[in-house]
Short mmCIF file of C-alpha atoms and ligand atoms in Angstrom, two decimals:
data_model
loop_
_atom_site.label_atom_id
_atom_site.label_comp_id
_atom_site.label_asym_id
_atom_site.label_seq_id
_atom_site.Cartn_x
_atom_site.Cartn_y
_atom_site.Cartn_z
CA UNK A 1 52.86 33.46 -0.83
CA UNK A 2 49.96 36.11 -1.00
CA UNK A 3 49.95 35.22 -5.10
CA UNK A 4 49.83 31.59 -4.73
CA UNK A 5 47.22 31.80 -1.97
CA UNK A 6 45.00 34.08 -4.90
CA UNK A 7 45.70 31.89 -7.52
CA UNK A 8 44.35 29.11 -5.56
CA UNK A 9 41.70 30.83 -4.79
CA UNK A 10 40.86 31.85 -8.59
CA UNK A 11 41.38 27.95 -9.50
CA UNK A 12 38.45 26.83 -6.96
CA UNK A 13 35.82 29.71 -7.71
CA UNK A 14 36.64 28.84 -10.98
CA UNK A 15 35.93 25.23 -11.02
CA UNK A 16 32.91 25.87 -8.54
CA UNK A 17 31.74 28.34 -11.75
CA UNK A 18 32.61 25.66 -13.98
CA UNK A 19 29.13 24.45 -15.80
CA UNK A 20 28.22 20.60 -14.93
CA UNK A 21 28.79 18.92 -18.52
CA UNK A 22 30.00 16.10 -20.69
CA UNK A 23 30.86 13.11 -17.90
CA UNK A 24 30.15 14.97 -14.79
CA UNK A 25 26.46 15.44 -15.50
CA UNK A 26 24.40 14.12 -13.18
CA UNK A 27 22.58 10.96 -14.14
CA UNK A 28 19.06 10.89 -15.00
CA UNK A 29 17.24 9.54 -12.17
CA UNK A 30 14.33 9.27 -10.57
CA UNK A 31 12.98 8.22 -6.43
CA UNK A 32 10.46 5.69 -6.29
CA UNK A 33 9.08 5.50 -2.59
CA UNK A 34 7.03 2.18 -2.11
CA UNK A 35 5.67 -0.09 0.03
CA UNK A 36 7.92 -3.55 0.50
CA UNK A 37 7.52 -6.31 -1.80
CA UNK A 38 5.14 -4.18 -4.09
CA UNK A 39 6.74 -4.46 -7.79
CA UNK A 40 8.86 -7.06 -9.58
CA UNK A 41 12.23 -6.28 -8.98
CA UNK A 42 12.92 -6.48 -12.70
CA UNK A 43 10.66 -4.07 -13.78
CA UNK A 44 13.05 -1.42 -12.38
CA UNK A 45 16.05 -2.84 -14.25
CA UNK A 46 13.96 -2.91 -17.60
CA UNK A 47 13.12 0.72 -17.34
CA UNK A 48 16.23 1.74 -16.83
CA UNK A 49 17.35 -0.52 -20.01
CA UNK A 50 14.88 1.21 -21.97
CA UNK A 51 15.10 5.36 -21.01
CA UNK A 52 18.24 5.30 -19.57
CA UNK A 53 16.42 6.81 -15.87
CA UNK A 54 18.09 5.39 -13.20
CA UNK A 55 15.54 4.17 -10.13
CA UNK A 56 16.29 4.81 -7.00
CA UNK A 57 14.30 2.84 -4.83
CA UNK A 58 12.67 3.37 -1.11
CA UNK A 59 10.95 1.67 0.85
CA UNK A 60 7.81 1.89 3.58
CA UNK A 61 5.52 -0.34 5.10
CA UNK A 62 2.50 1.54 6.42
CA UNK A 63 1.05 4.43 4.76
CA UNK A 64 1.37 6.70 8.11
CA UNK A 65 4.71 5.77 8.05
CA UNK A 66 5.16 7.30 4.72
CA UNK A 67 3.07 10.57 4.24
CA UNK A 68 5.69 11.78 7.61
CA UNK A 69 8.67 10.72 5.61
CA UNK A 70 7.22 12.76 2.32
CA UNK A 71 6.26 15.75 4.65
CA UNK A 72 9.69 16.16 6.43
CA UNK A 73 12.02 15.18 3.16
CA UNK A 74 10.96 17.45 0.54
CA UNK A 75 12.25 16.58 -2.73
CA UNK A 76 13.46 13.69 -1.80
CA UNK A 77 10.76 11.66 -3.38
CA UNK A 78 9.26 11.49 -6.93
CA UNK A 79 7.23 9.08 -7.53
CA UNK A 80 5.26 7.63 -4.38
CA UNK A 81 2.09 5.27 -3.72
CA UNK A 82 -0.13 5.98 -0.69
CA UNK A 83 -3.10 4.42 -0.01
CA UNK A 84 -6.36 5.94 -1.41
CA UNK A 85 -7.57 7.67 1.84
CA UNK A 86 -3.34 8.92 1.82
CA UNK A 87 -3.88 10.28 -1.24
CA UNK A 88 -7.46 12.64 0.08
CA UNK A 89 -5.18 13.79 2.43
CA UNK A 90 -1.87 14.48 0.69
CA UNK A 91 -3.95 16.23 -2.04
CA UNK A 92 -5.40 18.31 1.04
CA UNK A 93 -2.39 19.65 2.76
CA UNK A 94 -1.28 20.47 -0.77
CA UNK A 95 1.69 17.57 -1.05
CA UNK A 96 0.73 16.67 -4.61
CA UNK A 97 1.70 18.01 -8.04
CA UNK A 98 -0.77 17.53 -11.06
CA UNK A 99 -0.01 15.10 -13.44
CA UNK A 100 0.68 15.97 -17.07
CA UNK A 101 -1.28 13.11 -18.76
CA UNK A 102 0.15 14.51 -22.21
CA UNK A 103 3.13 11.86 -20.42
CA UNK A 104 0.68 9.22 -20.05
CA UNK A 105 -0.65 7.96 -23.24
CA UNK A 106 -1.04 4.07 -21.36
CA UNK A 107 -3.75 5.60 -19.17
CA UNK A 108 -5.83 3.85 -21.84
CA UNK A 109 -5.14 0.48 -20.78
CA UNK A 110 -6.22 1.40 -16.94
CA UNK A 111 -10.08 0.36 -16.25
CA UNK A 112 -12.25 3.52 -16.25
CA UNK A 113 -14.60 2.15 -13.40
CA UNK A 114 -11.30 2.94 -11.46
CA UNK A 115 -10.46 6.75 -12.73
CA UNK A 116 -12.16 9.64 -11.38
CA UNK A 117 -12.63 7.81 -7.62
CA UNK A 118 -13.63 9.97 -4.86
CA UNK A 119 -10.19 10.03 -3.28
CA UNK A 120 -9.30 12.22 -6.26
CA UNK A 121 -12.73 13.17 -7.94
CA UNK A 122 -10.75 14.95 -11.43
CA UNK A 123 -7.53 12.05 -11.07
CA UNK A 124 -5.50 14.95 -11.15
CA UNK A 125 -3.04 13.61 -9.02
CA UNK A 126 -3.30 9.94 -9.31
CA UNK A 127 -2.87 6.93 -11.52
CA UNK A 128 -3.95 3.24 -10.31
CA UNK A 129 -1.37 0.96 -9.52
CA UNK A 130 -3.18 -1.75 -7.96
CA UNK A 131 -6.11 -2.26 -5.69
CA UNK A 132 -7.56 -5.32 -3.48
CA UNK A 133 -9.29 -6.26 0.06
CA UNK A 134 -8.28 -7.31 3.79
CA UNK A 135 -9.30 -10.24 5.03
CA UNK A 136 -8.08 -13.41 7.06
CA UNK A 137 -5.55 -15.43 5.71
CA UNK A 138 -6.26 -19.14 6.75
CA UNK A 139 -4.29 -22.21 6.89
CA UNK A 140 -7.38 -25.05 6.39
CA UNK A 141 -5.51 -27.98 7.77
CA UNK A 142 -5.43 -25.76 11.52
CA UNK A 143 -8.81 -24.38 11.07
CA UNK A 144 -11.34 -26.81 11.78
CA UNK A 145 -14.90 -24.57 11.38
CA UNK A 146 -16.12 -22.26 8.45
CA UNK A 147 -13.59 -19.06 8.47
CA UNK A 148 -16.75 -16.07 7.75
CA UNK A 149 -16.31 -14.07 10.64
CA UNK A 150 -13.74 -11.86 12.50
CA UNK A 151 -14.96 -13.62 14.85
CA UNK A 152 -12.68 -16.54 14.59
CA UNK A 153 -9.96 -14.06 14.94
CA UNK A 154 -10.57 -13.83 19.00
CA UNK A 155 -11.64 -18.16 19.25
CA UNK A 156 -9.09 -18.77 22.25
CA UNK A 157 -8.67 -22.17 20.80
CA UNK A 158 -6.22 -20.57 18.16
CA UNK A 159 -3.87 -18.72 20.89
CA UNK A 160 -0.91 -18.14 20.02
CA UNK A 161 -1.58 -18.88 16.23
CA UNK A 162 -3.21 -16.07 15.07
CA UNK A 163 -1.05 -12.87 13.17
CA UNK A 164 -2.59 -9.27 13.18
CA UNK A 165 -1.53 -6.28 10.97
CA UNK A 166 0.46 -3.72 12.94
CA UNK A 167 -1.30 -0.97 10.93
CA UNK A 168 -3.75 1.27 12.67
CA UNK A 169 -6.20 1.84 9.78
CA UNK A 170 -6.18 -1.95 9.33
CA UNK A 171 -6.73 -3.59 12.38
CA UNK A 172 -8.98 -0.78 14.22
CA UNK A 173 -10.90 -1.20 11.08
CA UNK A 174 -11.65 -5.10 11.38
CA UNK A 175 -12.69 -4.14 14.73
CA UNK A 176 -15.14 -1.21 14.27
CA UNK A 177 -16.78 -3.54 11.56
CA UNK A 178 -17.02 -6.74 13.78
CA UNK A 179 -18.65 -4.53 15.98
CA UNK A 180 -20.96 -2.83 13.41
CA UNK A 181 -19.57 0.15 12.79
CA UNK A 182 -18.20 2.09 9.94
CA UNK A 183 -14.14 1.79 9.39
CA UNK A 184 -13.90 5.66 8.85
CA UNK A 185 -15.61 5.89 12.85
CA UNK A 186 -14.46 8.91 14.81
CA UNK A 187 -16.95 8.49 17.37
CA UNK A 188 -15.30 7.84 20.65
CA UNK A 189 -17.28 5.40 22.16
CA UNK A 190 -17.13 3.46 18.80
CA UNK A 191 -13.45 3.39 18.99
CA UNK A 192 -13.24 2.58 22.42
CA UNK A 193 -14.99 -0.48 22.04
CA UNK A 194 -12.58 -1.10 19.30
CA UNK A 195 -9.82 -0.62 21.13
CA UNK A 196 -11.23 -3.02 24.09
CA UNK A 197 -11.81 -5.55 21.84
CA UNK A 198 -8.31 -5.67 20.27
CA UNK A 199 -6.93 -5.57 23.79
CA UNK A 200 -8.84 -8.07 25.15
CA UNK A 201 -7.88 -10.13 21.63
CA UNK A 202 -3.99 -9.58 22.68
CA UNK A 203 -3.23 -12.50 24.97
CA UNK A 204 -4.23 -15.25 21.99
CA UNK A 205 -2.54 -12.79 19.25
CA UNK A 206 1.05 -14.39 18.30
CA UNK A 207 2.78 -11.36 16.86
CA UNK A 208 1.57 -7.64 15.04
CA UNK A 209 3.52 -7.62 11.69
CA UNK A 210 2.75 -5.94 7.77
CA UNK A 211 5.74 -7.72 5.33
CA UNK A 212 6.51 -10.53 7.39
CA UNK A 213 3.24 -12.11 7.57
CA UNK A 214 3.27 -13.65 4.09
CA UNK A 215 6.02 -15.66 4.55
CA UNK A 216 5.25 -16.76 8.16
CA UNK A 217 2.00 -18.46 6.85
CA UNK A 218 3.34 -19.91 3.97
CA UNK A 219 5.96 -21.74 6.33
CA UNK A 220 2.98 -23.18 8.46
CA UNK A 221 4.05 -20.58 11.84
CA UNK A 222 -0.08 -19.74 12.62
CA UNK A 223 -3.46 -20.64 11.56
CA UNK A 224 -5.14 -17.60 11.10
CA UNK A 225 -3.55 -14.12 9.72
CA UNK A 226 -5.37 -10.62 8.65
CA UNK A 227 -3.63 -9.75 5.79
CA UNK A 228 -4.37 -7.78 2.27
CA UNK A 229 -5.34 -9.94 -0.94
CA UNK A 230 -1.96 -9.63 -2.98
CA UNK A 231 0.06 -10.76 0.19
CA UNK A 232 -2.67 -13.47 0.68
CA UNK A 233 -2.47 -15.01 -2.59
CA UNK A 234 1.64 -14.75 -2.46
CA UNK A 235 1.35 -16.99 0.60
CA UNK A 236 -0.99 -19.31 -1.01
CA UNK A 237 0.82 -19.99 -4.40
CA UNK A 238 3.91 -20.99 -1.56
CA UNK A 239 1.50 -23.12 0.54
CA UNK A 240 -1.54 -25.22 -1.04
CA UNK A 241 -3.47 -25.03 2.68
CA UNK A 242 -3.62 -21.91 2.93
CA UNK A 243 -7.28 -19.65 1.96
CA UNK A 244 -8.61 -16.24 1.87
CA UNK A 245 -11.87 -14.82 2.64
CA UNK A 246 -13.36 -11.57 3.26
CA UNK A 247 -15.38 -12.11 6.23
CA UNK A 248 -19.39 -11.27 6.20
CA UNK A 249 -19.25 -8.73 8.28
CA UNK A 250 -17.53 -6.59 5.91
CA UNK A 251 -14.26 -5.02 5.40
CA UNK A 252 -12.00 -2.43 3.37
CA UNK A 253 -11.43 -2.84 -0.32
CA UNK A 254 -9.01 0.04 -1.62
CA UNK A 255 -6.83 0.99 -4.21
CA UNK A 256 -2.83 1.89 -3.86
CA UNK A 257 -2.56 5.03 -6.97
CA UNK A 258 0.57 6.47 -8.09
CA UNK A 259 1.20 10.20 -7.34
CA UNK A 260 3.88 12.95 -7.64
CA UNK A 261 4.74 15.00 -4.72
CA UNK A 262 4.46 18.87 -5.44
CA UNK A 263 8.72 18.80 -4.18
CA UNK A 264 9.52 15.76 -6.84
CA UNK A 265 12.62 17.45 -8.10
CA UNK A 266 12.62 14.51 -11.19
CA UNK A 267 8.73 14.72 -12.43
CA UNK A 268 8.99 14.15 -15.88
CA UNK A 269 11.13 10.81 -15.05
CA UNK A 270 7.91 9.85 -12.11
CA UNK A 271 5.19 10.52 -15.19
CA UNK A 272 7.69 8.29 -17.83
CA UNK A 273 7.77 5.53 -15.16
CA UNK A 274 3.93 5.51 -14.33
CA UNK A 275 3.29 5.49 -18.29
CA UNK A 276 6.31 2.42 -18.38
CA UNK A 277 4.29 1.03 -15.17
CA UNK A 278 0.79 1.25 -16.92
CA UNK A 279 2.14 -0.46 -19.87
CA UNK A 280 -0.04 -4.05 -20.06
CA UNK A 281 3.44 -6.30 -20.48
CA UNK A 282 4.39 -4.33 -17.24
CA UNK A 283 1.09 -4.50 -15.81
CA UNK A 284 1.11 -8.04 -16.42
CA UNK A 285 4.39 -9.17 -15.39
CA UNK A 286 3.82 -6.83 -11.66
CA UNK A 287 0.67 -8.24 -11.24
CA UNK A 288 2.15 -12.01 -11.61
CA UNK A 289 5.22 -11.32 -9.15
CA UNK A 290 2.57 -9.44 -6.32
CA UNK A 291 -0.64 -10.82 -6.84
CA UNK A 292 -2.77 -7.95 -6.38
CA UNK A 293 -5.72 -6.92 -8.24
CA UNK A 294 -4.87 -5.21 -11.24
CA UNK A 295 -6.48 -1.96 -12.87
CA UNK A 296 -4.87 -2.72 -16.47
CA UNK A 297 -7.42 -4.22 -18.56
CA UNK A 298 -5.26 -4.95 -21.44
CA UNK A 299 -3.13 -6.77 -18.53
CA UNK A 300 -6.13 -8.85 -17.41
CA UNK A 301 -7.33 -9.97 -21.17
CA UNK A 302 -3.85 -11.33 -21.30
CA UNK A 303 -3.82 -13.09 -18.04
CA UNK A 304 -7.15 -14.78 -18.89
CA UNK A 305 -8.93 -17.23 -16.82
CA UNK A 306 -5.43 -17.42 -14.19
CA UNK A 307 -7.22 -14.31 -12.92
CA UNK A 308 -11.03 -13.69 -13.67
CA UNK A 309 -11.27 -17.41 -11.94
CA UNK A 310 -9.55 -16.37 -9.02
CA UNK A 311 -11.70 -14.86 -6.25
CA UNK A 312 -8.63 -13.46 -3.81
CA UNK A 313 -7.42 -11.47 -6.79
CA UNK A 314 -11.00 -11.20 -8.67
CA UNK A 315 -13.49 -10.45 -5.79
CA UNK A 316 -17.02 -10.93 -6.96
CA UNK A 317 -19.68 -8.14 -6.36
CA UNK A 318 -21.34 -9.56 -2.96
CA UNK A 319 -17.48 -9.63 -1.73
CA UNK A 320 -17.18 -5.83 -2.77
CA UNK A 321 -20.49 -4.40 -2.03
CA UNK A 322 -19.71 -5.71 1.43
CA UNK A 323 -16.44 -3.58 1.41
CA UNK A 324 -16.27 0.44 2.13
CA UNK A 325 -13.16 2.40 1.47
CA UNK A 326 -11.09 4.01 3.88
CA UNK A 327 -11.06 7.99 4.09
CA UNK A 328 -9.32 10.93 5.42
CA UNK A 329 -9.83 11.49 8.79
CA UNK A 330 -8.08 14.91 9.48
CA UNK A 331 -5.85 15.63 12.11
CA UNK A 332 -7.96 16.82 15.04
CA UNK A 333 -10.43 14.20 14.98
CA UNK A 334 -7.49 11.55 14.26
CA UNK A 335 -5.94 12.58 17.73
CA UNK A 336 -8.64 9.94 19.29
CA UNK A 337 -8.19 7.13 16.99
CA UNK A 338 -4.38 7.38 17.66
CA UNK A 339 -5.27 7.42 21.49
CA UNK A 340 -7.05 3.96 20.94
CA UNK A 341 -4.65 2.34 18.99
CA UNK A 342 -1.62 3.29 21.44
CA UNK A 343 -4.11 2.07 23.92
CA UNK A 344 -4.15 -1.33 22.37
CA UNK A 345 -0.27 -1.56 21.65
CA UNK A 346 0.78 -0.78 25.04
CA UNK A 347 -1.28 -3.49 26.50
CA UNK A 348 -0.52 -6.63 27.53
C1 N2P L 401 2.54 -4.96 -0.20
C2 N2P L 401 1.69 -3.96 0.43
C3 N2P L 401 0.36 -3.86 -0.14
C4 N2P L 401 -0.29 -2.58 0.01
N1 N2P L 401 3.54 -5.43 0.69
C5 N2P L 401 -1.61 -2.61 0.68
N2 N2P L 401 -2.27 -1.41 0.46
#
């Protein structure tokens, strides 16, 4: 008995020494955490086609929603793509890796007004993906007056027809620049009156959604939506009454890079996909399926007129030198703007 039980033994330390080979190696893969709807399914399959790299896809919908996910998962991610400000503060906690461009010969294609931003002054860290604006999503045959203000966005005579984003950043934003202030505000009394104006907007709001928005508007369920660009001009290629404008007031314009978290455990597969992603066929095709703004020149030359005549997905200047960025707003002087947001979803 005492033999068999040491053979046994010898058989599974011996298979547990065994080196991984031949058709037991694992696959070549690599994580892709995104936001929803952000990338032509296809493109996925065609990489895979092409390098043999399996994607593995996740999914997010807020960017404060995401950076906790990549904080308390290490390694489980290796490619992800945060939000500018996301990216300021990813890079200082120390939750990026550098990117070897030596792996990125397509960075050519990607406009140079958009590399070096502030969010990551050397673009050690970051490649473009895409960038655009927030505004209001209108449906013209429920609107009767001019939609140029945030403004319309509390008119009682919409009630019940009007969609906000349930995204802090977002919708405190719209309301610290109907108010005059900056977006990136930290003073309190600034983002208290924020937060009393969104919770005195509450009773007329229909619903707080990100993803579902799009589709909501296109099938006619509310006049009036804030919503980004891409997901605007989705909508609108569904329904021919539907608009977008970036109110006078102001608003955010911003731009969604690709990065590699310092755990990736795959990121030679996360720089081969952002070189596959920057590629101005791939570009192209992504920027046809989302509709946001794309940084690939090569992409836009191709797309022609379709987009340099479109003013949702090719803002003019007066639209974007009424926009600011977002920033990182560290932890401690986040705590109030948290405060005020809660404030405004527990209301009623
Ligand atoms: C697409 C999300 C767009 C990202 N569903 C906005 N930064």
């Amino acid at each position: 008995m005492k033999k068999i039980v040491s053979l046994l033994c010898a058989l599974v330390l011996c298979c547990a020494m065994m080196p991984v080979s031949g058709a037991f190696a694992a696959e070549e893969e690599v994580a892709v955490y995104n936001w929803f709807d952000y990338m032509d399914p296809e493109v996925f399959d065609l990489f895979e086609q092409e390098t043999g790299i399996h994607v593995v896809p996740y999914y997010f919908t807020t960017n404060e929603e995401m950076i906790v996910q990549v904080q308390y998962n290490p390694g489980a991610y290796d490619l992800v793509f945060p939000s500018d400000y996301i990216v300021e503060k990813m890079v200082r906690l120390g939750m990026l890796a550098e990117i070897n461009y030596d792996n990125i010969p397509n960075l050519v294609n990607i406009d140079e007004n958009l590399l070096n931003p502030d969010y990551d002054p050397e673009n050690k860290y970051s490649v473009p993906f895409m960038w655009g604006t927030l505004g209001i999503l209108y449906n013209v045959t429920m609107v009767e007056e001019e939609v140029d203000s945030w403004s319309i966005l509390w008119n009682e005579k919409y009630a019940n027809r009007i969609y906000m984003l349930d995204s802090i950043r977002d919708t405190m934003g719209i309301a610290l620049k109907y108010l005059g202030y900056s977006m990136n505000s930290t003073d309190l009394f600034e983002l208290r009156e924020a937060s009393d104006l969104l919770i005195a907007q509450k009773p007329i709001v229909k619903a707080y959604y990100v993803d579902e928005t799009k589709e909501k508007m296109a099938a006619g369920e509310a006049a009036l939506a804030l919503m980004w660009s891409g997901d605007a001009l989705f909508a609108m290629e569904l329904n021919e009454d539907l608009d977008y404008v970036v109110p006078q007031e102001g608003s955010n314009i911003w731009v969604d890079p690709m990065v590699i978290p310092a755990t990736a455990k795959n990121k030679e597969n996360a720089e081969k996909l952002i070189n596959f992603l920057c590629r101005p066929d791939i570009a192209q095709r992504n920027c046809e399926y989302i509709w946001y703004s794309s940084p690939n020149k090569a992409a836009i030359e191709a797309m022609g007129e379709d987009y340099t005549e479109n003013l949702t997905i090719n803002p003019s200047q007066d639209i974007i030198d009424r926009c600011e960025f977002f920033h990182d707003i560290p932890e401690d002087e986040f705590e109030d703007f948290n405060d005020e947001w809660e404030r405004v979803k527990d209301a009623r």
